[in-house]
PDB file of C-alpha atoms in Angstrom:
ATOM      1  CA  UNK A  30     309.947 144.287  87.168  1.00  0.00           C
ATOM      2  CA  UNK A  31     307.285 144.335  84.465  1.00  0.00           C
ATOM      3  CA  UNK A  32     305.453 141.410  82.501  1.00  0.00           C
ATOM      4  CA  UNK A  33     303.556 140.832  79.959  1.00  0.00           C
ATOM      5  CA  UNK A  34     300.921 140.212  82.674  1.00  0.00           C
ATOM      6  CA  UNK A  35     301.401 143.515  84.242  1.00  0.00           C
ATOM      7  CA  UNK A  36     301.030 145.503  80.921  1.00  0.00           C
ATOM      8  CA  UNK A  37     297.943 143.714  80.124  1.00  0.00           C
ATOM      9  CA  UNK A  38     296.345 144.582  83.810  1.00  0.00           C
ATOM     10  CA  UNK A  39     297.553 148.305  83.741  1.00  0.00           C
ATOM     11  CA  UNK A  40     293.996 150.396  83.210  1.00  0.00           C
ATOM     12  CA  UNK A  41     295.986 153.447  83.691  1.00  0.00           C
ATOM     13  CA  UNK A  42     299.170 152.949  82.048  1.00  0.00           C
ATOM     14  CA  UNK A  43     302.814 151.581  83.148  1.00  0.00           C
ATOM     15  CA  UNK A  44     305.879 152.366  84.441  1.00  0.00           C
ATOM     16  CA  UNK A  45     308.461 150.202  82.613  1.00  0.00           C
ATOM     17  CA  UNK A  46     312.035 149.957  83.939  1.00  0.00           C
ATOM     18  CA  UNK A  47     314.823 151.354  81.700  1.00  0.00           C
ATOM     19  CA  UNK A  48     317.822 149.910  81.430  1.00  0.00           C
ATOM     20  CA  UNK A  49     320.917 151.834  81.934  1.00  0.00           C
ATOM     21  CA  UNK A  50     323.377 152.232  78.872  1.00  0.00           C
ATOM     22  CA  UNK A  51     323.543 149.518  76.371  1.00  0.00           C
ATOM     23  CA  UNK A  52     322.613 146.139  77.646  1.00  0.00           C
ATOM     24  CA  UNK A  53     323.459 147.833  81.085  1.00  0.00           C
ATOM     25  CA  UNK A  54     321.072 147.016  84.716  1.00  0.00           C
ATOM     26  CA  UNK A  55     318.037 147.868  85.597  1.00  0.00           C
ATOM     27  CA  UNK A  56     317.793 150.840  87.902  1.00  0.00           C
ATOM     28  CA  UNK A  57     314.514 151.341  90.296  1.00  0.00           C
ATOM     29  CA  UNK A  58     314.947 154.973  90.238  1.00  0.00           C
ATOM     30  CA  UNK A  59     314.814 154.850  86.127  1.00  0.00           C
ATOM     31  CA  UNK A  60     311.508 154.066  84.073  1.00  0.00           C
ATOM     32  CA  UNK A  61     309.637 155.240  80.860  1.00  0.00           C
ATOM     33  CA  UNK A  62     305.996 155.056  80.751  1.00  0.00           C
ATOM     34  CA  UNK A  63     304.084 152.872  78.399  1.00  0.00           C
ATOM     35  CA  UNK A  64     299.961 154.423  77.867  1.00  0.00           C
ATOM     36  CA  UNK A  65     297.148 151.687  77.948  1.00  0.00           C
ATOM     37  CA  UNK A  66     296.638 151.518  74.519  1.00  0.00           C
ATOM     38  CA  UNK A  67     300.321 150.993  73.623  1.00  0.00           C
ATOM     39  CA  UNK A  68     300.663 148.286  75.997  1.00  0.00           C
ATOM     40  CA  UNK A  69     297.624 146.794  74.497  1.00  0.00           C
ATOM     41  CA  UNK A  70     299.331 146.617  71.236  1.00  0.00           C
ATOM     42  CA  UNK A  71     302.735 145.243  72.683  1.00  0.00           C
ATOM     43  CA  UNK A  72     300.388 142.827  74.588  1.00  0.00           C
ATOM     44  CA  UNK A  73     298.170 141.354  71.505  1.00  0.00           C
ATOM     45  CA  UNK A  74     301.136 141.201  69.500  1.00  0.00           C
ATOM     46  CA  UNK A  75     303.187 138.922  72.381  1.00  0.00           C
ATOM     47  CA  UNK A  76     300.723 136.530  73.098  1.00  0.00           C
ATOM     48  CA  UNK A  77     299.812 136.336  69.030  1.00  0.00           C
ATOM     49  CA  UNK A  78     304.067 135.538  69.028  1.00  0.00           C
ATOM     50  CA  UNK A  79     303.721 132.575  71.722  1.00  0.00           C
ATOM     51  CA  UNK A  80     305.825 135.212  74.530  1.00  0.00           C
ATOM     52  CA  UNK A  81     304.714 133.966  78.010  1.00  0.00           C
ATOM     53  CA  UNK A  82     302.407 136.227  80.025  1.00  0.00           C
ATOM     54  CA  UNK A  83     304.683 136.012  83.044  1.00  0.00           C
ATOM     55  CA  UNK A  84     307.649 136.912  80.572  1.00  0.00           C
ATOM     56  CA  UNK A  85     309.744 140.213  81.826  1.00  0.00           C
ATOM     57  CA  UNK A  86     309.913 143.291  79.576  1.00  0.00           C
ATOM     58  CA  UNK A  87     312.554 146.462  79.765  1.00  0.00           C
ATOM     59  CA  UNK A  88     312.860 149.164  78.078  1.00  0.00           C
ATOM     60  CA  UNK A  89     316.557 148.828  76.161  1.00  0.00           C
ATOM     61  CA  UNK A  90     316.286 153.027  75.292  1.00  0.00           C
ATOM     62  CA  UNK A  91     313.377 155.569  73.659  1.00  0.00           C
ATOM     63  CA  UNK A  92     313.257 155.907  69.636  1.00  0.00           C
ATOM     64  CA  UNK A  93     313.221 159.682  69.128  1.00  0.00           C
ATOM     65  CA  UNK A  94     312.644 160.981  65.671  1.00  0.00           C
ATOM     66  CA  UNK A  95     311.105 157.926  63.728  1.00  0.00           C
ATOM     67  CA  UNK A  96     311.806 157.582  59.886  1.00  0.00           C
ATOM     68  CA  UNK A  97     308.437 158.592  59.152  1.00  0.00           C
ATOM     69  CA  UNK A  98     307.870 161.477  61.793  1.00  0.00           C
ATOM     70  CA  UNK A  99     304.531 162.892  61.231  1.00  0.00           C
ATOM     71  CA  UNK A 100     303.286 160.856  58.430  1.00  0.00           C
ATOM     72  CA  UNK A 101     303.559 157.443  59.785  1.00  0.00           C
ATOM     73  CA  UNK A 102     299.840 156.254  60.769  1.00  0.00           C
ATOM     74  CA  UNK A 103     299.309 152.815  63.232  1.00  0.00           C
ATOM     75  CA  UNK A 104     296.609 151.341  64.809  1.00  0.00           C
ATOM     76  CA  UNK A 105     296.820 154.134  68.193  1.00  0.00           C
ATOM     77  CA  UNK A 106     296.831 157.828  68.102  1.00  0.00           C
ATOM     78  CA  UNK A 107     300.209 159.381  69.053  1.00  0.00           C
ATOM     79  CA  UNK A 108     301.237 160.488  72.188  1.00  0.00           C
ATOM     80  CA  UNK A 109     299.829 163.898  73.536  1.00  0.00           C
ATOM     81  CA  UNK A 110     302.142 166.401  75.207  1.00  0.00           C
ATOM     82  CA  UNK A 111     301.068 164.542  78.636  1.00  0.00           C
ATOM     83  CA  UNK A 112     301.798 161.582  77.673  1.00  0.00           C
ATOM     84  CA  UNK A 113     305.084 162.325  76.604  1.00  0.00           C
ATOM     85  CA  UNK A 114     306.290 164.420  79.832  1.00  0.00           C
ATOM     86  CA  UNK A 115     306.891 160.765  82.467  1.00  0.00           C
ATOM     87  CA  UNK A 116     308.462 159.278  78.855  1.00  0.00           C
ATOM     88  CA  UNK A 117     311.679 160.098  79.578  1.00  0.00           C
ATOM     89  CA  UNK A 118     313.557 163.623  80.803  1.00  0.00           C
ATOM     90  CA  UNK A 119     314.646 163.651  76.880  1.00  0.00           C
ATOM     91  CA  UNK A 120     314.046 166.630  75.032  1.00  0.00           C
ATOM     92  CA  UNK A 121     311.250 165.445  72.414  1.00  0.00           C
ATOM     93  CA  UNK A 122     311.782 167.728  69.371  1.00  0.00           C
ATOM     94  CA  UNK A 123     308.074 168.938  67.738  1.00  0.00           C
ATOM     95  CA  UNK A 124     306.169 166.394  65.674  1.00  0.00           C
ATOM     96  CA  UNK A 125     308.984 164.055  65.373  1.00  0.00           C
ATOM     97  CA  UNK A 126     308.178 160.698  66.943  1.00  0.00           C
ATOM     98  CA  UNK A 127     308.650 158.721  70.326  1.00  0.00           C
ATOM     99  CA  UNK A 128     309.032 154.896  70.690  1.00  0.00           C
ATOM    100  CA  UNK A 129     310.278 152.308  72.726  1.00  0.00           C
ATOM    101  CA  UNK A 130     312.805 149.410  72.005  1.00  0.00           C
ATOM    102  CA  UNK A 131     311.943 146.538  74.234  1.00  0.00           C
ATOM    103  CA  UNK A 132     313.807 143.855  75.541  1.00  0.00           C
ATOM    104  CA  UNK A 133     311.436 140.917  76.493  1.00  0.00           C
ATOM    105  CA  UNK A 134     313.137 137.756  78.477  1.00  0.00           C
ATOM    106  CA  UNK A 135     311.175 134.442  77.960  1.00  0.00           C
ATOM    107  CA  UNK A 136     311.970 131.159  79.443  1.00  0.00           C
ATOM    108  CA  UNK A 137     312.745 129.902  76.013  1.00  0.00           C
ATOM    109  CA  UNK A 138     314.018 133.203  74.443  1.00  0.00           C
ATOM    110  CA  UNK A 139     315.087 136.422  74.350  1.00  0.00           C
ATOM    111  CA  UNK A 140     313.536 139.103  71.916  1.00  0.00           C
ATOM    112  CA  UNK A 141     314.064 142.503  71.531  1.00  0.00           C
ATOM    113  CA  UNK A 142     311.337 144.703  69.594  1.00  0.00           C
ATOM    114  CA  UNK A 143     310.479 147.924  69.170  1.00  0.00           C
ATOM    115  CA  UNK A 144     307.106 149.882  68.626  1.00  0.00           C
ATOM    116  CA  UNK A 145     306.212 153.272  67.642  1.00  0.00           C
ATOM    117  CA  UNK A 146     304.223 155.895  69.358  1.00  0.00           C
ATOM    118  CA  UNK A 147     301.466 155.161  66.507  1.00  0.00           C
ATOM    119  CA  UNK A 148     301.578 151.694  67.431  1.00  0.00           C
ATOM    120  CA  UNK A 149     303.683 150.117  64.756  1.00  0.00           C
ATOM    121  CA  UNK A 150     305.716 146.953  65.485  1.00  0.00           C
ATOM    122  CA  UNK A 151     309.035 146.699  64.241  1.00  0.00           C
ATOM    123  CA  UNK A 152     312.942 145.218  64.022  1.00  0.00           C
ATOM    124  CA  UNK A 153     311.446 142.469  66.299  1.00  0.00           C
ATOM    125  CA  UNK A 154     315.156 140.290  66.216  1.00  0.00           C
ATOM    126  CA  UNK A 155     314.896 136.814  68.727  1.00  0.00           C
ATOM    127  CA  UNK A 156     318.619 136.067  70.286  1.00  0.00           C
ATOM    128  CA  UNK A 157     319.753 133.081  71.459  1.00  0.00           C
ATOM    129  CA  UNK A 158     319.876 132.550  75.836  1.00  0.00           C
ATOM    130  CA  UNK A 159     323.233 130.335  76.118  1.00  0.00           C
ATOM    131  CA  UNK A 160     322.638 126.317  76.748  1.00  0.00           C
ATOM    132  CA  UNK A 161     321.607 124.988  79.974  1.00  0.00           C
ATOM    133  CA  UNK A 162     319.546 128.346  80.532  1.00  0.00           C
ATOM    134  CA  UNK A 163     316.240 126.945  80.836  1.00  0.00           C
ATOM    135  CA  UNK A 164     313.800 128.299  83.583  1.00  0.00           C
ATOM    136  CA  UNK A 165     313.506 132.036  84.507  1.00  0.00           C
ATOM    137  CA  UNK A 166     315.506 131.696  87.860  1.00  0.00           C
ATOM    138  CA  UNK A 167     318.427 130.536  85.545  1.00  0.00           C
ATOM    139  CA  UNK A 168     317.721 133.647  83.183  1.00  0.00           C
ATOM    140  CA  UNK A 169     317.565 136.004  85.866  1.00  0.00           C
ATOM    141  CA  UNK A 170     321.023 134.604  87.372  1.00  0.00           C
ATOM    142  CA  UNK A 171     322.819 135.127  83.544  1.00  0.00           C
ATOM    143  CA  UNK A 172     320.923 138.393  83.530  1.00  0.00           C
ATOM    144  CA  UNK A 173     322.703 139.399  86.718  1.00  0.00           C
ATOM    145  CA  UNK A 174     326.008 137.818  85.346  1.00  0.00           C
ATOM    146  CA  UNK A 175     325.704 139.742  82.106  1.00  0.00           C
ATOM    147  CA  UNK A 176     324.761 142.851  84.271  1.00  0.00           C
ATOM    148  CA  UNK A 177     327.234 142.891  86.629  1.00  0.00           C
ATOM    149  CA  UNK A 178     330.238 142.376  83.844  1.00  0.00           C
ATOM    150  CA  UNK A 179     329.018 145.425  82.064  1.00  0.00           C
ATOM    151  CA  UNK A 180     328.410 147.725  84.845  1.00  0.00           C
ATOM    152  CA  UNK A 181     332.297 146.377  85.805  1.00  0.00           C
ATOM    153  CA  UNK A 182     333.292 147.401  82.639  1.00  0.00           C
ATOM    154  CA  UNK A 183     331.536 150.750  82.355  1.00  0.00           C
ATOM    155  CA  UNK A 184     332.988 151.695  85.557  1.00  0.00           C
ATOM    156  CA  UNK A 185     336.367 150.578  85.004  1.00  0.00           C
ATOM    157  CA  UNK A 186     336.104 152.998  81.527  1.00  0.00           C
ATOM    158  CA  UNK A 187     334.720 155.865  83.755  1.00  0.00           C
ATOM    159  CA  UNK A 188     337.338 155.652  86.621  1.00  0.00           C
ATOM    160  CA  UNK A 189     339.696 155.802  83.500  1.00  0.00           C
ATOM    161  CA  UNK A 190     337.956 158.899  82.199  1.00  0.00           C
ATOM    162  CA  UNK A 191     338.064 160.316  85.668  1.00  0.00           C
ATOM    163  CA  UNK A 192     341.403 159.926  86.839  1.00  0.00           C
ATOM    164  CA  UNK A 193     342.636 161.123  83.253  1.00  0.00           C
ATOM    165  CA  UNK A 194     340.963 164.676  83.730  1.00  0.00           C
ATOM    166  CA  UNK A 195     342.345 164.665  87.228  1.00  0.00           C
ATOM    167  CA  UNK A 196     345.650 164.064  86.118  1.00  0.00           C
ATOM    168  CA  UNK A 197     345.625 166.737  83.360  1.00  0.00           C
ATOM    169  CA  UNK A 198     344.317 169.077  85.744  1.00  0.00           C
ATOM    170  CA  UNK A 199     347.033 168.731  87.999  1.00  0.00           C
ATOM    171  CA  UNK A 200     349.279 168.964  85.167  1.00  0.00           C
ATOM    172  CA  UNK A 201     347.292 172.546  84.538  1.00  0.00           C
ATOM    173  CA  UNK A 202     347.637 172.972  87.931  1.00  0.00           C
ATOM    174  CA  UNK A 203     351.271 172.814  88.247  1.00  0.00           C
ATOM    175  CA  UNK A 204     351.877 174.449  85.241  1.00  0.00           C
ATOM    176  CA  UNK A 205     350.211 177.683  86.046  1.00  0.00           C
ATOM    177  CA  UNK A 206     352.955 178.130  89.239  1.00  0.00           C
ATOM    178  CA  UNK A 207     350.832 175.787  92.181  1.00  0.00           C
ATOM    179  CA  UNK A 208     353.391 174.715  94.482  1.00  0.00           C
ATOM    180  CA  UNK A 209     353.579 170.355  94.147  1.00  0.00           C
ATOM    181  CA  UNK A 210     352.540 170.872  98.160  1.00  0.00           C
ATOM    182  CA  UNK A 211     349.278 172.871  97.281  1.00  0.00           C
ATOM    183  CA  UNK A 212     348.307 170.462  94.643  1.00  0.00           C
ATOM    184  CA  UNK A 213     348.786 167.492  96.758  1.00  0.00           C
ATOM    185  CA  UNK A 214     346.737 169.074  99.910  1.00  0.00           C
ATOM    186  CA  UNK A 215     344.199 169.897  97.323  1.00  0.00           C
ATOM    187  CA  UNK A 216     343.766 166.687  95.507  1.00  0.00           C
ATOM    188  CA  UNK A 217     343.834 164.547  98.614  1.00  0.00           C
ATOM    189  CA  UNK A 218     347.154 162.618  96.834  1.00  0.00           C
ATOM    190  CA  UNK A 219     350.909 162.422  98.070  1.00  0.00           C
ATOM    191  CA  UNK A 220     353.233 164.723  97.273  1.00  0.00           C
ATOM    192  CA  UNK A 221     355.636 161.792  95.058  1.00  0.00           C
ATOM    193  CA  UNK A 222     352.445 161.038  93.261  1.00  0.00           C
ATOM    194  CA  UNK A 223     351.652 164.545  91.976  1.00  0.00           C
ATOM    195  CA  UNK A 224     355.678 164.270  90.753  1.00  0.00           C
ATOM    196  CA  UNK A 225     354.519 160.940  88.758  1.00  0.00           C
ATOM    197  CA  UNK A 226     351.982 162.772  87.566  1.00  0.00           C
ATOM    198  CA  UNK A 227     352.984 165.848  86.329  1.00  0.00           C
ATOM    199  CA  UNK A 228     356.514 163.332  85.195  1.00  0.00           C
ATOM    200  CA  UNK A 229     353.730 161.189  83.317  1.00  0.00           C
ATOM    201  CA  UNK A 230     354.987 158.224  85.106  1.00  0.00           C
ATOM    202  CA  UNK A 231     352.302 155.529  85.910  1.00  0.00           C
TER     203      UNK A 231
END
């Protein structure tokens, strides 16, 4: 976890968790960096909104390419080729561009905002936290809720995506002359299975 707090006491820069996929968790293995001086600017421009200190901040995904890529001037120098290297494991193509959209969770709100590698902030949008969510223990407990639903979802669309390319190459499979035996001591699945399968039943 990373607050507004933290940002403002990192002398060295910080290590701000990325969420995965859209609106997806928080994973401790996944982070982008945020330099001193850009978390300066995030900082000054919180507290200037009213956003708690001890207020939590992710990173929702990286900005590559900016509208104005190498013309765009902010209040911070751009990020140098050393900077940009614990970013992200994204490909940063020459002089465009990197940025951060931020998601930062405040007892009484919920803003996301991004800023540019110049220092710009922008598309700051505030959503509304459903009634009855009051105090950061209750936020944290809908930000699990919300979590866990996608991360349900996302891996109820992957087992989908999974299981169709096993099917079809089983289908391949059989099609190409392997015996329905061979296929099933392959695959790990029963031989009246692979007949659904390569049948298109269930």
């Amino acid at each position: 976890m990373a607050t507004i707090a933290d940002i403002a006491s990192a002398t060295d820069g910080i290590h701000i968790p990325r969420l995965i996929g859209a609106g997806g968790g928080k994973s401790p293995n996944l982070t982008t960096y945020l330099p001193t001086r850009h978390g300066y600017v995030l900082v000054t421009w919180a507290r200037e909104a009213g956003i708690n200190d001890h207020a939590e901040v992710v990173c929702r995904s990286l900005a590559m390419a900016m509208p104005n890529a190498g013309t765009e001037t902010g209040p911070v120098h751009g990020l140098n080729s050393n900077e940009q290297t614990p970013i992200s494991t994204l490909s940063d193509p020459a002089g465009a561009h990197t940025g951060w959209h931020f998601e930062i969770i405040d007892p009484n709100d919920r803003i996301t905002v991004s800023l540019t590698d110049v220092g710009t902030i922008y598309d700051v949008k505030h959503h509304s936290i459903p009634g009855g969510i009051t105090t950061p223990a209750d936020i944290n407990l809908y930000n699990l809720l919300s979590t866990a639903a996608t991360r349900e979802k996302r891996l109820a669309d992957e087992r989908r995506i999974v299981l169709a390319a096993r099917d079809a190459t089983i289908r391949a499979c059989l099609a190409d002359g392997m015996s329905v035996d061979m296929v099933a001591q392959r695959s790990g699945l029963g031989a009246p299975r692979i007949y659904q399968i390569r049948d298109g039943r269930r």
